[in-house]
Tab-separated table of C-alpha atoms in Angstrom:
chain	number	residue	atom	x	y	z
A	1	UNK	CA	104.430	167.198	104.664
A	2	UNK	CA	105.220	163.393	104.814
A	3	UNK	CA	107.237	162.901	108.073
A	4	UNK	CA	109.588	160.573	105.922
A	5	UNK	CA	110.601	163.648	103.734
A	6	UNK	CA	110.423	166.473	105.880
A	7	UNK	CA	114.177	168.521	106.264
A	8	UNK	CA	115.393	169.123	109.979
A	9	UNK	CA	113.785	167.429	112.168
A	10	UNK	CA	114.880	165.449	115.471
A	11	UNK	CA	114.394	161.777	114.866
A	12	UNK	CA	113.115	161.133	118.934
A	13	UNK	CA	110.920	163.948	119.268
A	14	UNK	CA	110.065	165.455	115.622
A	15	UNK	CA	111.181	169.152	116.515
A	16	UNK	CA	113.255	171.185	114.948
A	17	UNK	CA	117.128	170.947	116.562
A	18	UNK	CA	118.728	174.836	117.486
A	19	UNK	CA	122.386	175.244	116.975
A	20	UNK	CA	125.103	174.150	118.671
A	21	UNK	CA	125.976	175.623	122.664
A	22	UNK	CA	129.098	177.192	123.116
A	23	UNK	CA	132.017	174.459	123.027
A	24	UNK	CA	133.218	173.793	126.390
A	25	UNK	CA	130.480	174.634	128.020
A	26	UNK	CA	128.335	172.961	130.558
A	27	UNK	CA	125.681	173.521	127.894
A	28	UNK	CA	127.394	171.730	125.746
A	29	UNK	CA	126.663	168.230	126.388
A	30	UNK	CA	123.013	169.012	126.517
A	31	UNK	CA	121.879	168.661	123.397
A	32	UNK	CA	120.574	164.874	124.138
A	33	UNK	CA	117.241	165.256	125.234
A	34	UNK	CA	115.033	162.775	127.200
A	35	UNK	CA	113.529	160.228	125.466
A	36	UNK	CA	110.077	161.173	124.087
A	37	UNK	CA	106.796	159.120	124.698
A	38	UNK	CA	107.352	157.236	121.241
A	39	UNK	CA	110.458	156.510	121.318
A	40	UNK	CA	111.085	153.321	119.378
A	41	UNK	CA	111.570	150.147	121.679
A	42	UNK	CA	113.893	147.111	121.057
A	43	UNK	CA	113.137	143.373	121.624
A	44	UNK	CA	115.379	141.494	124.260
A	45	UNK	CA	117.394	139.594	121.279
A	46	UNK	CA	117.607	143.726	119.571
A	47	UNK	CA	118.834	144.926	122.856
A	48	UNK	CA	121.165	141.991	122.951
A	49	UNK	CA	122.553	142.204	119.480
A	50	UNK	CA	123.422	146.015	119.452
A	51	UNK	CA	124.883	145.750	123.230
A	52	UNK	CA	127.634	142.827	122.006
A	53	UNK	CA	128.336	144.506	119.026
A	54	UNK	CA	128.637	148.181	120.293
A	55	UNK	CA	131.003	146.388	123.259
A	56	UNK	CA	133.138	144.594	120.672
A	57	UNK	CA	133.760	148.192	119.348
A	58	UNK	CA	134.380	149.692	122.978
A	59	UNK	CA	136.994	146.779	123.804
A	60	UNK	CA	138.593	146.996	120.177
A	61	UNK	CA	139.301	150.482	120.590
A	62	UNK	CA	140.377	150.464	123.903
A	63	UNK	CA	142.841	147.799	123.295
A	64	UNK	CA	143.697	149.485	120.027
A	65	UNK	CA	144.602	153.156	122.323
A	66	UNK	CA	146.996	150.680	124.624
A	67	UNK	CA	148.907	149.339	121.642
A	68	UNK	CA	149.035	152.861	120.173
A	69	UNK	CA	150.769	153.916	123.929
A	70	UNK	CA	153.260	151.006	123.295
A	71	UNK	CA	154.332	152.037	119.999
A	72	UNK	CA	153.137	148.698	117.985
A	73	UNK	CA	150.248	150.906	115.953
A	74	UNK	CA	152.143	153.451	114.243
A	75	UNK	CA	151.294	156.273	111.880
A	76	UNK	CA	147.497	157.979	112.952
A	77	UNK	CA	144.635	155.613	114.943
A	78	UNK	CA	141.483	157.541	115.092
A	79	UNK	CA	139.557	156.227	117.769
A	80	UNK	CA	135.658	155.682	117.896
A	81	UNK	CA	134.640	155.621	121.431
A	82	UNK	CA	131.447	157.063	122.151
A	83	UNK	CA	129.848	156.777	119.079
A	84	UNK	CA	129.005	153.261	118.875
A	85	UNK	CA	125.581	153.364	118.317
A	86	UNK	CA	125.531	155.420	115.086
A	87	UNK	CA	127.186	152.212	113.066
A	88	UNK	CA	125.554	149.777	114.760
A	89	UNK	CA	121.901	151.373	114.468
A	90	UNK	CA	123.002	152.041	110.770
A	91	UNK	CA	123.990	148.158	110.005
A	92	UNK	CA	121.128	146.750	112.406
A	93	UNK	CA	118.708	148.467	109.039
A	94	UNK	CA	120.399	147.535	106.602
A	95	UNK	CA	120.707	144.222	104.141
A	96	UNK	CA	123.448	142.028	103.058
A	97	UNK	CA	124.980	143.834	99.811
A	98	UNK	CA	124.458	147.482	101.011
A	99	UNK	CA	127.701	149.033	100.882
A	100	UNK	CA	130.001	150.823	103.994
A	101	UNK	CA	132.113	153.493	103.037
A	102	UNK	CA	134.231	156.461	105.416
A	103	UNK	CA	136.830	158.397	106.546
A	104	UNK	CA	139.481	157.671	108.939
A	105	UNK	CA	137.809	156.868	112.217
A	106	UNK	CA	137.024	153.593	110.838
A	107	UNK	CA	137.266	150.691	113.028
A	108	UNK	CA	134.303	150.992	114.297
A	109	UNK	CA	132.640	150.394	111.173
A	110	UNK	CA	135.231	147.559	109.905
A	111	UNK	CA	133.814	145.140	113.163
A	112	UNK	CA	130.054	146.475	112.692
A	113	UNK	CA	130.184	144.972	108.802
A	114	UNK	CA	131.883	141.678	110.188
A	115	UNK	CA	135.048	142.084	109.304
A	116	UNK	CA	137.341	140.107	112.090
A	117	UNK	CA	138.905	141.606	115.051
A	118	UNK	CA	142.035	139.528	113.828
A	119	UNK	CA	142.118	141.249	110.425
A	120	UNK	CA	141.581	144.429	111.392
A	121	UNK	CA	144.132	144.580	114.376
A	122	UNK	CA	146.776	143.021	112.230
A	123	UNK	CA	146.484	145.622	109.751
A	124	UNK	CA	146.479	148.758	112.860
A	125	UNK	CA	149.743	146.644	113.724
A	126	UNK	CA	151.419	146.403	109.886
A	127	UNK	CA	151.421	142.903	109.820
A	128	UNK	CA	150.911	139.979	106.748
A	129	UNK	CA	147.407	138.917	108.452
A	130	UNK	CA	146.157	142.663	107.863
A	131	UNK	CA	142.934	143.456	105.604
A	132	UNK	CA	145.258	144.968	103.320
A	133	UNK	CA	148.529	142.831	104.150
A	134	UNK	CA	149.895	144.916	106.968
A	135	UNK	CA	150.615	148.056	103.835
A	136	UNK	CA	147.454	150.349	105.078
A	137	UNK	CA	147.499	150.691	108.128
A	138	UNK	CA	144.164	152.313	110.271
A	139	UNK	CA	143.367	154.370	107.570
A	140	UNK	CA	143.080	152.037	104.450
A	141	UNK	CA	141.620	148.753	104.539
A	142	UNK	CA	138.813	146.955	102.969
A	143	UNK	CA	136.560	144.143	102.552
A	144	UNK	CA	134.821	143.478	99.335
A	145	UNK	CA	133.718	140.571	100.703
A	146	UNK	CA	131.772	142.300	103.545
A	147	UNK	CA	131.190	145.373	101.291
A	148	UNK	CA	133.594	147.945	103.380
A	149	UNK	CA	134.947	149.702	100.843
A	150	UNK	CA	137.453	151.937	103.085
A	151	UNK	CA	138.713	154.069	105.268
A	152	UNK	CA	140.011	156.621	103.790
A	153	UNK	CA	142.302	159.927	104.908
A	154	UNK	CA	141.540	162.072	102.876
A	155	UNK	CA	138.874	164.475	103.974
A	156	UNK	CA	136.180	163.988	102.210
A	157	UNK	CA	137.359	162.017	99.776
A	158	UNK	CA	134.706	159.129	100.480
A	159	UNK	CA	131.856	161.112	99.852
A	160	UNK	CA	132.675	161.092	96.282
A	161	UNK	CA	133.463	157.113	95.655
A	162	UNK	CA	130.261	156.348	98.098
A	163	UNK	CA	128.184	158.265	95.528
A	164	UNK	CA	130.070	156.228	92.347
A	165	UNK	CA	129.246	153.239	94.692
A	166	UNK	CA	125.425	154.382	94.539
A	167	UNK	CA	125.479	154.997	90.375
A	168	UNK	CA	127.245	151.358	90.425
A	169	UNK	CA	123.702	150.130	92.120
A	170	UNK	CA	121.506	152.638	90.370
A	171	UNK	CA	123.381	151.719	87.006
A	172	UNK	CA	122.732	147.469	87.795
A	173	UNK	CA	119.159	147.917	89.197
A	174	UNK	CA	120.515	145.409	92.051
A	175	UNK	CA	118.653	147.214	95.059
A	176	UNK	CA	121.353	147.955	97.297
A	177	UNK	CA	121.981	151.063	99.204
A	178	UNK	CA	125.176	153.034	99.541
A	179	UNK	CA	126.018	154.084	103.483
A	180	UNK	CA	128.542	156.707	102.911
A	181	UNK	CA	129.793	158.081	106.397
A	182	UNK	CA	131.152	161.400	106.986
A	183	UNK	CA	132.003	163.366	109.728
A	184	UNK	CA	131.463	167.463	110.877
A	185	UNK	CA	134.598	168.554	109.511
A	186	UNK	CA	133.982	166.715	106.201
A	187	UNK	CA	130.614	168.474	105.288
A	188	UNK	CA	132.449	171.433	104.680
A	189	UNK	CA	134.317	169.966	102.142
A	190	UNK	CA	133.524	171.363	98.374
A	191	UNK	CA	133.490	167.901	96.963
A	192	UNK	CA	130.509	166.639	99.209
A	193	UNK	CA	128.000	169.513	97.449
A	194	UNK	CA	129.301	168.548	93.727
A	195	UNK	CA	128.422	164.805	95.193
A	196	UNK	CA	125.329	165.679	96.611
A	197	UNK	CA	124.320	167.191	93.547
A	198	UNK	CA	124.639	164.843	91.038
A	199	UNK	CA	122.909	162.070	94.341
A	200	UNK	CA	120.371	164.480	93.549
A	201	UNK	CA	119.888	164.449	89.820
A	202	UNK	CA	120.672	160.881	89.017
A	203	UNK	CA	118.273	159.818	92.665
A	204	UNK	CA	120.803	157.804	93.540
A	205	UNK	CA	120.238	155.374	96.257
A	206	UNK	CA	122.671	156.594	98.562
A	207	UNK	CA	122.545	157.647	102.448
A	208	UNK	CA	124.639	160.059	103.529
A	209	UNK	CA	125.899	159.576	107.453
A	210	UNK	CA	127.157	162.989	108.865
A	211	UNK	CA	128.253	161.417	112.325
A	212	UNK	CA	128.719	165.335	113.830
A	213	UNK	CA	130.655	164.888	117.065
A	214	UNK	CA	131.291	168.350	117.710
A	215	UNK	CA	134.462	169.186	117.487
A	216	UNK	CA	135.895	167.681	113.776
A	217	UNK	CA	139.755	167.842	114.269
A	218	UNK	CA	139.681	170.268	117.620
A	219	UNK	CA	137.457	172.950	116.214
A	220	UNK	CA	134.156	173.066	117.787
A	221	UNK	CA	130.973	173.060	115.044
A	222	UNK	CA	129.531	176.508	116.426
A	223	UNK	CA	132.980	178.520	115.309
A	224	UNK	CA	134.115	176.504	112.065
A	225	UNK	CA	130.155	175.875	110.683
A	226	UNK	CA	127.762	179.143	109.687
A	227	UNK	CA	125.375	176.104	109.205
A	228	UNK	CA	125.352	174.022	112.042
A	229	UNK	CA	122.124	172.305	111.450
A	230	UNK	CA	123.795	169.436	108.967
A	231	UNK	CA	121.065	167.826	108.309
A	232	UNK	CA	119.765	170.984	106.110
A	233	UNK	CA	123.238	171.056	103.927
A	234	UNK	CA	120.960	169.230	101.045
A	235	UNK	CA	118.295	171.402	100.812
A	236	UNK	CA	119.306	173.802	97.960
A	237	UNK	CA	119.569	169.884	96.141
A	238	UNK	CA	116.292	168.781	97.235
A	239	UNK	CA	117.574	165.897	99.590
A	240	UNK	CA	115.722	165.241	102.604
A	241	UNK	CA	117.526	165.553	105.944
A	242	UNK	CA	116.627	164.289	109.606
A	243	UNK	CA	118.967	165.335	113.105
A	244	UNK	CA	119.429	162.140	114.921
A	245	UNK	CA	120.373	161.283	118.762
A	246	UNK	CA	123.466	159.349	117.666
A	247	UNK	CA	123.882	158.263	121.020
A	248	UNK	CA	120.341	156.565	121.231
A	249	UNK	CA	120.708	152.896	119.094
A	250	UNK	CA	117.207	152.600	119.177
A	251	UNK	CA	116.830	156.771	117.325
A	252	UNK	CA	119.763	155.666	114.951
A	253	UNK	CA	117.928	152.508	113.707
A	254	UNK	CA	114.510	154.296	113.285
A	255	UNK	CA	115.640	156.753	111.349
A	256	UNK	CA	118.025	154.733	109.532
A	257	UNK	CA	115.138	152.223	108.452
A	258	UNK	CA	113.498	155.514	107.243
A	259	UNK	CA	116.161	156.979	105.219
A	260	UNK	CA	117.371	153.276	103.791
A	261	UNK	CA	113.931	152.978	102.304
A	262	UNK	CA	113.785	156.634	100.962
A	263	UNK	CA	117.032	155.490	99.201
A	264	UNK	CA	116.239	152.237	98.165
A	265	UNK	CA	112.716	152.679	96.547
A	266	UNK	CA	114.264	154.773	94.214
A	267	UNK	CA	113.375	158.398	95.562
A	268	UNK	CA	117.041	159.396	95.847
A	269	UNK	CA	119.777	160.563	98.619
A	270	UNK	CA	118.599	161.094	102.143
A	271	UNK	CA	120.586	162.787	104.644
A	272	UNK	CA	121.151	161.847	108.373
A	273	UNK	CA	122.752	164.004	110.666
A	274	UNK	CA	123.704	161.690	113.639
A	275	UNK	CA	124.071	163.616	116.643
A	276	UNK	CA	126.772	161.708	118.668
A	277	UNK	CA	130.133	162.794	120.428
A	278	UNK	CA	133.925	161.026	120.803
A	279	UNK	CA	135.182	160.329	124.122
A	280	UNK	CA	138.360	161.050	122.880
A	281	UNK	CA	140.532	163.433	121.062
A	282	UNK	CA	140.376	163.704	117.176
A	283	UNK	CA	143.416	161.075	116.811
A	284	UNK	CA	145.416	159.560	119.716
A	285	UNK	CA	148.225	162.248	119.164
A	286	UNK	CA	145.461	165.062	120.236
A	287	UNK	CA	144.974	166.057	123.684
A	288	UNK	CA	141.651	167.657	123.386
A	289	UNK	CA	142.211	170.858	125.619
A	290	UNK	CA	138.994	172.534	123.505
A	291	UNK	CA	137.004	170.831	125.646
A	292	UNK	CA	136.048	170.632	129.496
A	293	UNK	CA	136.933	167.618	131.145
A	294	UNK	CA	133.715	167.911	132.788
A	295	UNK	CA	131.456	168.346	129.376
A	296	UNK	CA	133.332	164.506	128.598
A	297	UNK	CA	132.007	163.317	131.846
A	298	UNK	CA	128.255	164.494	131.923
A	299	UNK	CA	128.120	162.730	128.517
A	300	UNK	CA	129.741	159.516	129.509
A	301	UNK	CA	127.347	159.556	132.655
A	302	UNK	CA	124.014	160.793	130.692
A	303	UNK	CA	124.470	159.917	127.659
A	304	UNK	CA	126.691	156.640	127.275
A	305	UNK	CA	125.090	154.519	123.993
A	306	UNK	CA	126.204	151.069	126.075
A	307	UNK	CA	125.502	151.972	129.472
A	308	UNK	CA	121.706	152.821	128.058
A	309	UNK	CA	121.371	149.712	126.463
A	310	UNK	CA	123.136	147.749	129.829
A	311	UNK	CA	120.227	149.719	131.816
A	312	UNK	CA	117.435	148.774	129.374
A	313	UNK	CA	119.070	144.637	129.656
A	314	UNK	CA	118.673	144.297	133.335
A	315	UNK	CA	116.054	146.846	134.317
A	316	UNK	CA	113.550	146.362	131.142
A	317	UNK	CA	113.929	142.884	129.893
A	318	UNK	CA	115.167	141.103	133.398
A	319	UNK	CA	118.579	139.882	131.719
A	320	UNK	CA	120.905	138.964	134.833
A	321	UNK	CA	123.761	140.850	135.505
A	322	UNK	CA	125.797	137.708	135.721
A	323	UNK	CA	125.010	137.258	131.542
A	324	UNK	CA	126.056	140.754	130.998
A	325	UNK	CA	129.522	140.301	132.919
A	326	UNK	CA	129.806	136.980	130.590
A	327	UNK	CA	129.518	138.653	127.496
A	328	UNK	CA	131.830	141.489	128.267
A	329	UNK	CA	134.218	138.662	129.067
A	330	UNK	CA	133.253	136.666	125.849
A	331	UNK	CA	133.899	139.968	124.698
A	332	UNK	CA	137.171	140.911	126.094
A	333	UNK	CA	138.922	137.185	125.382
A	334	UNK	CA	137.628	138.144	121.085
A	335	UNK	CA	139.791	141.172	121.390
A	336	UNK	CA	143.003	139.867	123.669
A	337	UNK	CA	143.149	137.513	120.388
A	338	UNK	CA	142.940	140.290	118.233
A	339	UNK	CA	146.142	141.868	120.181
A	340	UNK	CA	147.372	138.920	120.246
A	341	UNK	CA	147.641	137.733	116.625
A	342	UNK	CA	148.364	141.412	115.637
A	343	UNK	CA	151.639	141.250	117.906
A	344	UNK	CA	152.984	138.281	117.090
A	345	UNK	CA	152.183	137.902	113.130
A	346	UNK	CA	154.903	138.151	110.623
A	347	UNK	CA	155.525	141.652	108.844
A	348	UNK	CA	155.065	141.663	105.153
A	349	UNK	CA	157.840	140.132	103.061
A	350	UNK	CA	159.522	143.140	101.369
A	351	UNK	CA	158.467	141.767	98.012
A	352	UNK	CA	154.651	142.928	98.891
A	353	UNK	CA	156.216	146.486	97.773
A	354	UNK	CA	155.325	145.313	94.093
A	355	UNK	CA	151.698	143.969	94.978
A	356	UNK	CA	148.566	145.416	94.252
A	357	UNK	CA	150.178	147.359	92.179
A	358	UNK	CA	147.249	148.507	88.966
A	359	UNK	CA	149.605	150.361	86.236
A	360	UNK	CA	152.306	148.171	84.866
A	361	UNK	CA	155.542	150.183	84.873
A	362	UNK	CA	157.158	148.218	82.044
A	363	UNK	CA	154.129	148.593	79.552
C-alpha cells in the first residue's frame, strides 16, 4: 500500500501506534518514542524559523496566564503550552491562501498565521485594538486577511465550517487547502462524522488536525474514547489517517507536507492525528488533579518541542548560545508590547453593541 495512503501509522517510525496507557501513570508520558534512523532533518534557517515562532507562542501564553491571574483577561483563556510544534509544523507546509480554522485553544494558531501579538492580546484583554474590536474575546477572533477563520467555543463546531471552507476551494478550483484543527474531545462529536462524510464524497481538499493531548476537558482519552487510535476515525469514509509525534516539529512538518498534498491534488480529506500534550489544565480555571504532577514533568524534560529544537541549535548546527538568549529576548520585548498595548488601549465605545451586526432589525 502507498505509504502516503496507508491508515494508522506513526509518522517517525511507520508502525502501528497501541492505545493510550492508563492516565496518570508513569506510563503515560511514554508514548513519544526515540527518534528513528530517518527521521526528517531541518536546515539551520528551518531550525531557526520554527524555534522563534514556537517561542513567540511559549512567551504569548505565558504572559497571557499572568494577565488571566490579574483579572485583565476575563471570561475562558485556553492555553497552548506544550503543543507548539503541531501549528508551527502545520504552517511551516503550507502556502499563502490555505485556510486556519479551530476551537478554543487558539492563540497559538492566531501568532503561527501572522496575526500580531498586539491584536491578539488586545482582544484576550476586551479592548478597541482587538481582532474583533475587544467584543470576542479568546474564543472568537479572526483574520481574513491572514486566512484564520476562528476560534470557536463550540465543540466541534469548526469541523463543520472548515469543511464549507474546503467546498468554497473545491467549488473555485483555487488550490488551497483547508487546515481544520480539532482536539480529542472534539472527535467524538456527531457533527465531525456527518463532516467527514460528505470531505469524503465531494474529495474535498481539506486536512483534518486532531491535536489529541490526552486528556480533552479533564477526561483522559483511554476512559472517554472506545477508539483511541484517532487517526482511524475516517476509515468507514475512506479517508486516510497517519498518528503523529506532535511534539517532534520536524514529524509534524513531514507528515503535514504529506497530507497537504493528498488534499491538494485533489484526492480528498486526510487525517492527522497529532500526538502532543498541554502543560496545562484544559482552561486556566482547571486545576488538572487527573494527572500526576510527575507525568507533566517527564514530558517537559523528554519531550519539550522547544527545548528539542534549542538542543538541535547549539549541539547540531553550532548556533551560539549567546544568539539563542537574544532571540528569547527579541522575543520576550514582542510580547511585553503585546501586554502592554492590551492594558492600556481604550475599551470599545458602547456604540460597537450595534456593529457587525448581519440581520437588519428594522427590515
Amino acid at each position: 500500500m502507498d505509504a502516503a495512503k496507508e491508515p494508522a501509522k506513526d509518522a517517525s517510525s511507520g508502525s502501528s501506534q497501541a492505545a493510550s496507557p492508563q492516565a496518570g501513570s508513569p506510563q503515560a508520558a511514554e508514548s513519544h518514542k526515540p527518534a528513528a534512523p530517518n527521521m526528517p532533518q531541518f536546515t539551520r534557517d528551518e531550525d531557526l524559523h520554527a524555534y522563534h515562532e514556537m517561542l513567540l507562542i511559549r512567551r504569548f501564553e505565558e504572559k497571557a496566564g499572568q494577565l488571566y491571574g490579574m483579572g485583565l483577561i476575563g471570561g475562558f483563556c485556553h492555553l497552548y503550552i506544550g503543543q507548539e510544534a503541531v501549528v508551527i509544523g502545520m504552517q511551516m507546509a503550507s502556502v499563502d491562501g490555505d485556510q486556519v480554522i479551530t476551537g478554543y485553544r487558539d492563540h497559538g494558531h492566531m501568532l503561527a498565521c501572522g496575526m500580531d501579538p498586539k491584536g491578539v492580546m488586545a482582544e484576550l484583554t476586551g479592548r478597541r485594538g482587538g481582532y474583533s474590536r475587544g467584543k470576542g474575546g479568546s474564543m472568537h477572533m479572526f483574520s481574513r486577511e491572514k486566512q484564520f477563520f476562528g476560534g470557536h467555543g463550540i465543540v466541534g463546531a469548526q469541523v463543520s465550517l472548515g469543511t464549507g471552507l474546503a467546498f468554497a476551494d473545491h467549488y473555485r478550483e483555487n488550490g488551497k487547502v483547508s487546515l481544520t484543527y480539532m482536539g480529542d474531545g472534539a472527535a467524538n462529536q456527531g457533527q465531525v462524522y456527518e463532516s467527514f462524510n460528505m470531505a469524503a464524497l465531494w474529495k474535498l481538499p481539506v486536512v483534518y488536525v486532531i491535536e489529541n493531548n490526552r486528556y480533552a476537558m479533564g477526561t483522559s482519552v483511554a476512559r472517554a474514547s472506545a477508539q483511541t487510535d484517532f487517526s482511524k476515525r475516517g476509515l468507514s469514509f475512506g479517508i486516510p489517517g497517519e498518528q503523529v509525534d506532535g511534539m517532534d516539529v520536524r514529524t509534524v512538518r513531514e507528515a503535514a507536507t504529506r497530507a497537504i498534498e493528498h488534499a491538494r491534488t485533489g484526492q480528498g480529506p486526510y487525517i492527522l492525528e497529532m500526538q502532543t500534550y498541554r502543560y496545562r489544565g484544559h482552561s486556566m480555571s482547571d486545576p488538572a488533579k487527573y494527572r500526576t504532577k510527575d507525568e507533566v514533568s517527564k514530558m517537559r524534560d523528554e519531550h519539550d518541542p522547544i527545548e528539542m529544537v534549542r538542543k538541535r541549535l547549539l549541539e547540531l548546527h553550532g548556533v551560539p548560545e549567546a544568539d539563542l538568549k537574544a532571540t528569547d529576548a527579541k522575543v520576550r520585548e514582542t510580547v511585553n508590547a503585546s501586554a502592554e498595548f492590551a492594558t492600556n488601549d481604550p475599551e470599545p465605545d458602547p456604540s460597537e453593541l450595534w456593529t457587525d451586526i448581519l440581520l437588519d432589525a428594522h427590515a
